[in-house]
PDB file of C-alpha atoms in Angstrom:
ATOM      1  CA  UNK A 925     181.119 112.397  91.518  1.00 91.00           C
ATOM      2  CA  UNK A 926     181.251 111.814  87.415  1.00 90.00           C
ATOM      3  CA  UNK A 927     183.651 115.217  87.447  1.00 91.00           C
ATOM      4  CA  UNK A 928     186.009 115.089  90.714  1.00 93.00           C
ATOM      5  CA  UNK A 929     186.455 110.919  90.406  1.00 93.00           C
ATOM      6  CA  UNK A 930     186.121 109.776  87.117  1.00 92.00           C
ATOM      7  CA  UNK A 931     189.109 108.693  84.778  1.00 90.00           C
ATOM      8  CA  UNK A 932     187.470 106.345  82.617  1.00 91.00           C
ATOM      9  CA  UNK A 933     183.852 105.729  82.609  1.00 92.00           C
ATOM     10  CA  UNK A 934     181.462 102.552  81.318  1.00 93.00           C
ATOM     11  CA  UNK A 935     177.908 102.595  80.808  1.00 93.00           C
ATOM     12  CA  UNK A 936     175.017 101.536  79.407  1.00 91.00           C
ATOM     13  CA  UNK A 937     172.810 104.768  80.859  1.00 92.00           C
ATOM     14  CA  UNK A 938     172.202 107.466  78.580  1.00 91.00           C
ATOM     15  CA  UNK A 939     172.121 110.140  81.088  1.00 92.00           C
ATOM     16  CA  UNK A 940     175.167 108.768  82.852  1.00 93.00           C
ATOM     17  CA  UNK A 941     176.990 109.154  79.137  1.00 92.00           C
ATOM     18  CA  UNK A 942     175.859 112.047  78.492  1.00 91.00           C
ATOM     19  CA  UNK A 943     176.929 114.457  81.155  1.00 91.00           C
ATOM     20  CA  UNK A 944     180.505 112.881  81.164  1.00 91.00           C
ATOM     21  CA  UNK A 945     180.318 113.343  77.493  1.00 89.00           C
ATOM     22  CA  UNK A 946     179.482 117.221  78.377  1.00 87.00           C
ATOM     23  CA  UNK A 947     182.380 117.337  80.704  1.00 89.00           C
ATOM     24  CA  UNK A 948     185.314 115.899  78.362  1.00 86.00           C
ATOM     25  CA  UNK A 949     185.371 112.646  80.797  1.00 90.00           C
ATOM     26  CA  UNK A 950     186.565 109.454  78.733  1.00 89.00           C
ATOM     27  CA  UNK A 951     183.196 107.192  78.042  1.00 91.00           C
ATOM     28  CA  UNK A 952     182.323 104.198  76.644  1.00 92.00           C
ATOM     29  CA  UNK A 953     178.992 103.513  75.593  1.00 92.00           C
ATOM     30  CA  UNK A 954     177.958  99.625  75.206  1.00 91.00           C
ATOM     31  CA  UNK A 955     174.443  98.479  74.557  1.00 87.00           C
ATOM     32  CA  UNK A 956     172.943  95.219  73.705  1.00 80.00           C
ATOM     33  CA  UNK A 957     170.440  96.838  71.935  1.00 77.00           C
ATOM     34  CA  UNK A 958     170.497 100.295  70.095  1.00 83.00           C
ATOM     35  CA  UNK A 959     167.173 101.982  70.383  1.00 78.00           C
ATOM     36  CA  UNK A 960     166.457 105.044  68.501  1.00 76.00           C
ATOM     37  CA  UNK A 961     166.732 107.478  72.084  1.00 82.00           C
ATOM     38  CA  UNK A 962     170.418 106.690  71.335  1.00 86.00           C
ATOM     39  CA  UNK A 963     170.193 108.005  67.591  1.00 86.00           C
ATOM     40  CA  UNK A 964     171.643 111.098  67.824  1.00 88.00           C
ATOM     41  CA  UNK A 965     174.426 110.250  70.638  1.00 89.00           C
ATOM     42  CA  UNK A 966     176.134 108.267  67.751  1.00 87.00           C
ATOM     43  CA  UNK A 967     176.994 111.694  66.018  1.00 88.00           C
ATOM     44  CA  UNK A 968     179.201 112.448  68.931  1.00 89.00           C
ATOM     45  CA  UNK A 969     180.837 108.882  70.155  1.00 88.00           C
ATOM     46  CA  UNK A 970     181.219 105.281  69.502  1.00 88.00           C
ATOM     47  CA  UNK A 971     178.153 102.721  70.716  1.00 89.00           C
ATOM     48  CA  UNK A 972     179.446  99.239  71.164  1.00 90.00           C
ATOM     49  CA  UNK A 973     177.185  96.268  70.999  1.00 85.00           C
ATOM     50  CA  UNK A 974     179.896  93.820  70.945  1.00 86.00           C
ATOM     51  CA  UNK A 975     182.855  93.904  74.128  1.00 86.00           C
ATOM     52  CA  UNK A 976     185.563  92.619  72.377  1.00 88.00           C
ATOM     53  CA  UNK A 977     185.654  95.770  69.499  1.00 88.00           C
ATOM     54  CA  UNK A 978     185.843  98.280  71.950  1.00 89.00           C
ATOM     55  CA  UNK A 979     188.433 100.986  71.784  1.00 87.00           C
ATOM     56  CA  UNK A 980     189.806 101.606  75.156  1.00 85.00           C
ATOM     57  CA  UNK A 981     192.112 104.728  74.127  1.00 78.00           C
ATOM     58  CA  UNK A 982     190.667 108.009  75.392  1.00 59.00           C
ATOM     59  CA  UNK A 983     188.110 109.326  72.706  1.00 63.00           C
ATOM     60  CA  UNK A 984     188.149 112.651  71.152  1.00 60.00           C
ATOM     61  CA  UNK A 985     185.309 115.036  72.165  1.00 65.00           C
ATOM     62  CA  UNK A 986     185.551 117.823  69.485  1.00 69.00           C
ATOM     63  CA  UNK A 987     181.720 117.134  67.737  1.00 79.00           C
ATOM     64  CA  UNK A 988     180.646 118.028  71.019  1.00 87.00           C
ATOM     65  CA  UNK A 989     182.205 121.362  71.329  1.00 87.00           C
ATOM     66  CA  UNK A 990     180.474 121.944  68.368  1.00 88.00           C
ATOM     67  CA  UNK A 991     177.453 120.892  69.447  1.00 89.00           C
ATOM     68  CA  UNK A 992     178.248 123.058  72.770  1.00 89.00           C
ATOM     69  CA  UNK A 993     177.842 126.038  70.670  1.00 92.00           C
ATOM     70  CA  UNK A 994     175.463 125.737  68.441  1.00 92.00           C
ATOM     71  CA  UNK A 995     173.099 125.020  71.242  1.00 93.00           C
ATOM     72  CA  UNK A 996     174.609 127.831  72.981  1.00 94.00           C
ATOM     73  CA  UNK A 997     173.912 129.957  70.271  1.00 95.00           C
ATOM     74  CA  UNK A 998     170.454 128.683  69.894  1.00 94.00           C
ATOM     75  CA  UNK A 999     169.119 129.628  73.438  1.00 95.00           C
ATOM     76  CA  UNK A1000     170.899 132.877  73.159  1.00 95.00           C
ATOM     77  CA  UNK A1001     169.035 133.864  70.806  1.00 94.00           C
ATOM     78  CA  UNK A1002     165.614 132.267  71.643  1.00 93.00           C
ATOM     79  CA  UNK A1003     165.778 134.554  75.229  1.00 95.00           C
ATOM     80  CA  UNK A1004     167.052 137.607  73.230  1.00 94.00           C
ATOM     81  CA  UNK A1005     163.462 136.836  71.024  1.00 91.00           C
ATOM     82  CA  UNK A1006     161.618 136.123  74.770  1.00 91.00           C
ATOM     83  CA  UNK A1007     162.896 139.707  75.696  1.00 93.00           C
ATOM     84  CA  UNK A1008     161.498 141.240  73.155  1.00 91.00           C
ATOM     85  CA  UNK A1009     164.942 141.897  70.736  1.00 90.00           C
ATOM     86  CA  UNK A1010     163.472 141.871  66.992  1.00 89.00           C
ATOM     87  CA  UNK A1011     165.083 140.816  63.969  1.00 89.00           C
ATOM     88  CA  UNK A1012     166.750 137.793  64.554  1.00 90.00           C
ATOM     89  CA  UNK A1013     163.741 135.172  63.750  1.00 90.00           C
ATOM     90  CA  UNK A1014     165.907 134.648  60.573  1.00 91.00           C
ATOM     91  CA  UNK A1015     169.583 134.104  62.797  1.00 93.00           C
ATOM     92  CA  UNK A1016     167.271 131.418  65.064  1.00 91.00           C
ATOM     93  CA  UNK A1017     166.310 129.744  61.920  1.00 92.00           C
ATOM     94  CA  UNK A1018     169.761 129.162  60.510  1.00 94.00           C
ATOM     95  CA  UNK A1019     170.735 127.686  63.864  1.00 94.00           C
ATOM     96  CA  UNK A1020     168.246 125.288  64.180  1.00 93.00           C
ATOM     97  CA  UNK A1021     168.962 124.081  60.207  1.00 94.00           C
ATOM     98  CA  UNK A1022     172.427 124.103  61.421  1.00 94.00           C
ATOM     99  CA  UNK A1023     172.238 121.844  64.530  1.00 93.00           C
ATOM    100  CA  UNK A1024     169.598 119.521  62.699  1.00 92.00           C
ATOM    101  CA  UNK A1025     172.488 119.131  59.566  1.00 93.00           C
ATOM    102  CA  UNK A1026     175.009 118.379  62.510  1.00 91.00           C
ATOM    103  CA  UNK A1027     173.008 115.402  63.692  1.00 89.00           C
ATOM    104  CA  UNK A1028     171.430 114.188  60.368  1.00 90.00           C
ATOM    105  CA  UNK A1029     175.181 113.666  59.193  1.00 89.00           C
ATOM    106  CA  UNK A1030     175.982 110.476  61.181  1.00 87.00           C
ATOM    107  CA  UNK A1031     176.171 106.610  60.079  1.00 83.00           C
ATOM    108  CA  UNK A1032     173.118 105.383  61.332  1.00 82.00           C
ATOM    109  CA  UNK A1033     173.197 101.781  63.453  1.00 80.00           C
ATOM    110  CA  UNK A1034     170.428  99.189  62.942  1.00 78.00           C
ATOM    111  CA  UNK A1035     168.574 100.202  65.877  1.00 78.00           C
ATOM    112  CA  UNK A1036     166.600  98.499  67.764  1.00 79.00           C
ATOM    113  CA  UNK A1037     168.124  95.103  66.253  1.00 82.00           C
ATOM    114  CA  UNK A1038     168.068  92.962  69.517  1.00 81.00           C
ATOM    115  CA  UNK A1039     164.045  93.633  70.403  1.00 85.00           C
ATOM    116  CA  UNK A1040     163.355  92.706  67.030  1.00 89.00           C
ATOM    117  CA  UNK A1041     165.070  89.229  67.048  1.00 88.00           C
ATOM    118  CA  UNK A1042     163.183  88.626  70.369  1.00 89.00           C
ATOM    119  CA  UNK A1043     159.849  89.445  68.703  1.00 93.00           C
ATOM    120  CA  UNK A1044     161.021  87.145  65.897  1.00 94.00           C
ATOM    121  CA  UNK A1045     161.142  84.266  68.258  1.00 93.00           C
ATOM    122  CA  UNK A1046     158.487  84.665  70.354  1.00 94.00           C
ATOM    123  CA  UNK A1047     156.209  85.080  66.424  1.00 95.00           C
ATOM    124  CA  UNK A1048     157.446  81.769  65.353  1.00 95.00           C
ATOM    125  CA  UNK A1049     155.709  79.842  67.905  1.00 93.00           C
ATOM    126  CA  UNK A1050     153.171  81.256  67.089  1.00 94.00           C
ATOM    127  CA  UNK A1051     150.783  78.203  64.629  1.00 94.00           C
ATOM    128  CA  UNK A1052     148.904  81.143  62.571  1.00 93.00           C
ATOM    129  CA  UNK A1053     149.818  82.701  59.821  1.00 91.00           C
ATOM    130  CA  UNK A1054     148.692  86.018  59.768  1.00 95.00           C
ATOM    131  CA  UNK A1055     147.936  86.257  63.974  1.00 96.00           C
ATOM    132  CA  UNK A1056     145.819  88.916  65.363  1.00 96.00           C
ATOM    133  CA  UNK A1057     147.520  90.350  68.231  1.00 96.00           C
ATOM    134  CA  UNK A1058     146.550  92.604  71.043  1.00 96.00           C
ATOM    135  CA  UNK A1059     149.166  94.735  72.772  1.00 96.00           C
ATOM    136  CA  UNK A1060     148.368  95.129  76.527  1.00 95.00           C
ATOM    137  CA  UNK A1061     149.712  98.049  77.848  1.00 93.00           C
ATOM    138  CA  UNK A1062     149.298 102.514  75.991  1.00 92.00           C
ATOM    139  CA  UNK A1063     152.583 103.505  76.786  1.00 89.00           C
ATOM    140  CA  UNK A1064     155.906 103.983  75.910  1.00 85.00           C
ATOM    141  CA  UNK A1065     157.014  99.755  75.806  1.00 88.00           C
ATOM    142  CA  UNK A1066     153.771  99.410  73.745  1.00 92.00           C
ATOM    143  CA  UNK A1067     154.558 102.133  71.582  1.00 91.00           C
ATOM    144  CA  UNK A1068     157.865 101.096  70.727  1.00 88.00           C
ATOM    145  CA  UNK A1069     156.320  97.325  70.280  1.00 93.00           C
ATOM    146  CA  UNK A1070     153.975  98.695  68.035  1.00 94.00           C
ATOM    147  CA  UNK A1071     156.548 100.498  65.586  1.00 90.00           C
ATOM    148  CA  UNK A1072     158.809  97.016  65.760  1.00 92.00           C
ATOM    149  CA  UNK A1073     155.521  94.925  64.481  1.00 95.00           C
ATOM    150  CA  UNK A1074     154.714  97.842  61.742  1.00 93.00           C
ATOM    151  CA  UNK A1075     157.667  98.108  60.368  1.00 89.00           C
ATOM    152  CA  UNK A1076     159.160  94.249  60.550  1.00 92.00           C
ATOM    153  CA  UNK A1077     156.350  91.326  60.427  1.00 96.00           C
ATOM    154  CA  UNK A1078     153.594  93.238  58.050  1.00 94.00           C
ATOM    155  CA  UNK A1079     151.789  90.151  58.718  1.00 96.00           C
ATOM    156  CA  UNK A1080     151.299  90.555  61.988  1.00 96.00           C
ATOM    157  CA  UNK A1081     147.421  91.696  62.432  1.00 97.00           C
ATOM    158  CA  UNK A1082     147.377  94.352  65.753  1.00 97.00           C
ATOM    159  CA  UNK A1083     144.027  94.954  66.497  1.00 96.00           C
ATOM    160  CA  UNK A1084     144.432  97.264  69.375  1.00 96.00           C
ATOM    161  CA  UNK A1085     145.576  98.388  72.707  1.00 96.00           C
ATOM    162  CA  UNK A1086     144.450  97.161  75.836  1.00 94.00           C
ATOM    163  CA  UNK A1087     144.543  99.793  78.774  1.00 92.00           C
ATOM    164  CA  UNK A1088     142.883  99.765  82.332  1.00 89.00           C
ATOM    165  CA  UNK A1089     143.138 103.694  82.338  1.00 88.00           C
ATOM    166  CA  UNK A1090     143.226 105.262  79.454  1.00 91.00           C
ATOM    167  CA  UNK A1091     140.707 105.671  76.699  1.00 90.00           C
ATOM    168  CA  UNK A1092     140.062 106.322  72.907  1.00 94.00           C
ATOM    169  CA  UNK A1093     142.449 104.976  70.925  1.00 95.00           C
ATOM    170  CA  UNK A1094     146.442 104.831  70.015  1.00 94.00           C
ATOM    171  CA  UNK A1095     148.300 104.574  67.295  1.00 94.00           C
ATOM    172  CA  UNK A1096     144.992 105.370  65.813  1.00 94.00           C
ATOM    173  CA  UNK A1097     143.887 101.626  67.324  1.00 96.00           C
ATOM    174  CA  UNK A1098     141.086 101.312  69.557  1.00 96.00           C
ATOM    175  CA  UNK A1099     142.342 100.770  73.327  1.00 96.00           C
ATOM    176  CA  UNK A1100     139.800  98.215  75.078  1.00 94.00           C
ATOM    177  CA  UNK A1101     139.406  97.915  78.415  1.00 93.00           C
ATOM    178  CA  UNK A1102     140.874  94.298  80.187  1.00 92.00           C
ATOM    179  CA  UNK A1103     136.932  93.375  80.260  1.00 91.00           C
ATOM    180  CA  UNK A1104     136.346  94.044  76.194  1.00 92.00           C
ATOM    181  CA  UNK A1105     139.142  91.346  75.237  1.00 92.00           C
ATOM    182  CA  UNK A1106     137.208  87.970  73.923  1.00 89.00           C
ATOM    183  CA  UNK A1107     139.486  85.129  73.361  1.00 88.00           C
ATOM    184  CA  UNK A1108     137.768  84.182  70.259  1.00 89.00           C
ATOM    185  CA  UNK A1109     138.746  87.196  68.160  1.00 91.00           C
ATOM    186  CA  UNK A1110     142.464  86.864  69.256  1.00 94.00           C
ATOM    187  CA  UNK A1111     145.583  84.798  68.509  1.00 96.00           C
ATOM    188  CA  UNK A1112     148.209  86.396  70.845  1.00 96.00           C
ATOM    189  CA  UNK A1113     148.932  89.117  73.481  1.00 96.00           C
ATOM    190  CA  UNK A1114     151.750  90.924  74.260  1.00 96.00           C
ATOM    191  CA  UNK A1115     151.943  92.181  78.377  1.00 94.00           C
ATOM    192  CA  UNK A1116     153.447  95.338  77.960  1.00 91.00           C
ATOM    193  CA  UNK A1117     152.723  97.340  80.870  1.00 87.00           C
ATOM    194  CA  UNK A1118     154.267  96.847  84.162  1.00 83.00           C
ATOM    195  CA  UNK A1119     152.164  98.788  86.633  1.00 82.00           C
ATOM    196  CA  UNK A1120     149.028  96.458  85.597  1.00 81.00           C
ATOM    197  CA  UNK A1121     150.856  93.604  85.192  1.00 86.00           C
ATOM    198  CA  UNK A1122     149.267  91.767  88.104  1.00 88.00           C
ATOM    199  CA  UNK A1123     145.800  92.634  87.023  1.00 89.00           C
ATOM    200  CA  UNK A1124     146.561  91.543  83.788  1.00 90.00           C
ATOM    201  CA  UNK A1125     147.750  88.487  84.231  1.00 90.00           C
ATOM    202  CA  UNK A1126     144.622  87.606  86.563  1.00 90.00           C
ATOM    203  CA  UNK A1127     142.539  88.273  83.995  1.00 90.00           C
ATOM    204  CA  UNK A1128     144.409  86.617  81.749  1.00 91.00           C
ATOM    205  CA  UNK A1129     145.456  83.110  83.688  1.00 90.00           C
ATOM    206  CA  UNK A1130     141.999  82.932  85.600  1.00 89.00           C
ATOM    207  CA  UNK A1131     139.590  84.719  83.524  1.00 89.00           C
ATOM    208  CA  UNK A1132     140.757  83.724  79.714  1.00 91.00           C
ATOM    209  CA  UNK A1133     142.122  80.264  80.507  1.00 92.00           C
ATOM    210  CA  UNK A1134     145.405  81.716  78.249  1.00 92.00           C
ATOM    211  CA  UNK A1135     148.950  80.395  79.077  1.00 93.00           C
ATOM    212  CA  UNK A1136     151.782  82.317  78.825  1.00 92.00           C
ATOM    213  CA  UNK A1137     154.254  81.612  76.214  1.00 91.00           C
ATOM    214  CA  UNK A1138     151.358  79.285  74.411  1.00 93.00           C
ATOM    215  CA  UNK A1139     148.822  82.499  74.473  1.00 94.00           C
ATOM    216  CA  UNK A1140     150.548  85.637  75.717  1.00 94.00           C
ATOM    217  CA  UNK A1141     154.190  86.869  76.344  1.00 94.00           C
ATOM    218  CA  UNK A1142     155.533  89.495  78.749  1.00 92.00           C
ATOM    219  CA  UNK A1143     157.640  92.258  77.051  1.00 89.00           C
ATOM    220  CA  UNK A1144     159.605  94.880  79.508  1.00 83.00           C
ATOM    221  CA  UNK A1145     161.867  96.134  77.461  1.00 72.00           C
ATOM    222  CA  UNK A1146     163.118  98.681  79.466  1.00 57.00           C
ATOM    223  CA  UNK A1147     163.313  96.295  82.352  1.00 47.00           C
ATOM    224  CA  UNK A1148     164.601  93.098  81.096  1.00 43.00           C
ATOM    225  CA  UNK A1149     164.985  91.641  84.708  1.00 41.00           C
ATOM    226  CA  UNK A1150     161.940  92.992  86.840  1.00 36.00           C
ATOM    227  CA  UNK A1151     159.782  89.943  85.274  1.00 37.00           C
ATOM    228  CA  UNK A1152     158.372  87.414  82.759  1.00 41.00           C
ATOM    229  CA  UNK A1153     161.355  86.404  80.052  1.00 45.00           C
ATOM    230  CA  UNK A1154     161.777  89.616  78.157  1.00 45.00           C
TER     231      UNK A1154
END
């Protein structure tokens, strides 16, 4: 549909952008927030966080002919290796300096600058200083919570993951199970994980006696809309 329809196309979806991006198909990329799986598309077009600084003229696509072939040239030469063809370990290592220099040179966005501003707030409220915090949910929205705390409110104390399924420990953090969390040893939890987001806030509301936005916030970044504020 992207190639027989599409003059013009505007998205927010990386792997809507991408393919028209492949084809030479005019697209505009606009996020509210620029998260670092979007790194490496600013190398090869414009990301707009603000509508009114768009450029509307038809973009040029020449980076990504470039791209086109170096990547090209890459997998040739990784099946040539796969069937056996010697000598060209060296020729595959050039390549893959070569397409790493291609992406490295790019101006780099401050990414992930809207998620942190709503982590700002919700800390605020927050009365303690230094607040221990629990993030509720091992996967990839309490990963990326994780690395926004670490890197942006040092004073934030995490003191592990909570997980229903998974065991061991992440981020090299203990993961607890929903019955190991005492309220005592805890200022503040962040509900990161939509599939137990029921059970969680059971536990939470009727077990703990915590409130949410007083005690405990829901985070979805990926899906702002499905629940909770954020």
């Amino acid at each position: 549909m992207y190639k027989n329809k599409a003059k013009l196309v505007v998205t927010t979806k990386l792997h809507c952008a991408i393919p028209c991006l492949g084809m030479g198909i005019p697209v505009i990329l606009t996020l509210e927030n620029i998260d670092y799986r979007f790194s490496w598309v600013e190398k090869l077009l414009p990301i707009y966080t603000e509508w009114n600084t768009i450029d509307w003229s038809a973009p040029h696509y020449n980076t990504v002919e470039t791209a086109k072939k170096l990547l090209l040239d890459i997998y040739r030469l990784r099946i040539n290796s796969l069937l056996g063809k010697k000598g060209i370990e060296r020729e595959q290592e050039e390549k893959i300096k070569e397409i790493d220099a291609f992406y490295s040179d790019r101006e780099r966005k401050d990414y992930n600058s809207g998620k942190r501003d709503i982590i700002a707030r919700i800390l605020s409220e927050i009365p303690q200083k230094n607040p221990k915090i629990l993030i509720w949910g091992a996967g990839r929205t309490g990963n990326l919570l994780y690395e926004i705390l670490k890197n942006h409110f040092p004073y934030v104390e995490i003191i592990g993951f909570v997980d229903t399924y998974k065991r061991g420990e992440f981020k090299n953090l203990p993961i607890l199970k929903p019955e190991q969390i005492k309220k005592e040893t805890i200022d503040y939890i962040f509900l990161c994980s939509l599939p137990g987001q029921v059970d969680a806030k059971n536990k939470m509301m009727m077990e703990l006696g915590l409130a949410l936005g007083k005690d405990y916030q829901e985070i979805y970044f990926e899906n702002p809309g499905f629940s909770g504020m954020y």
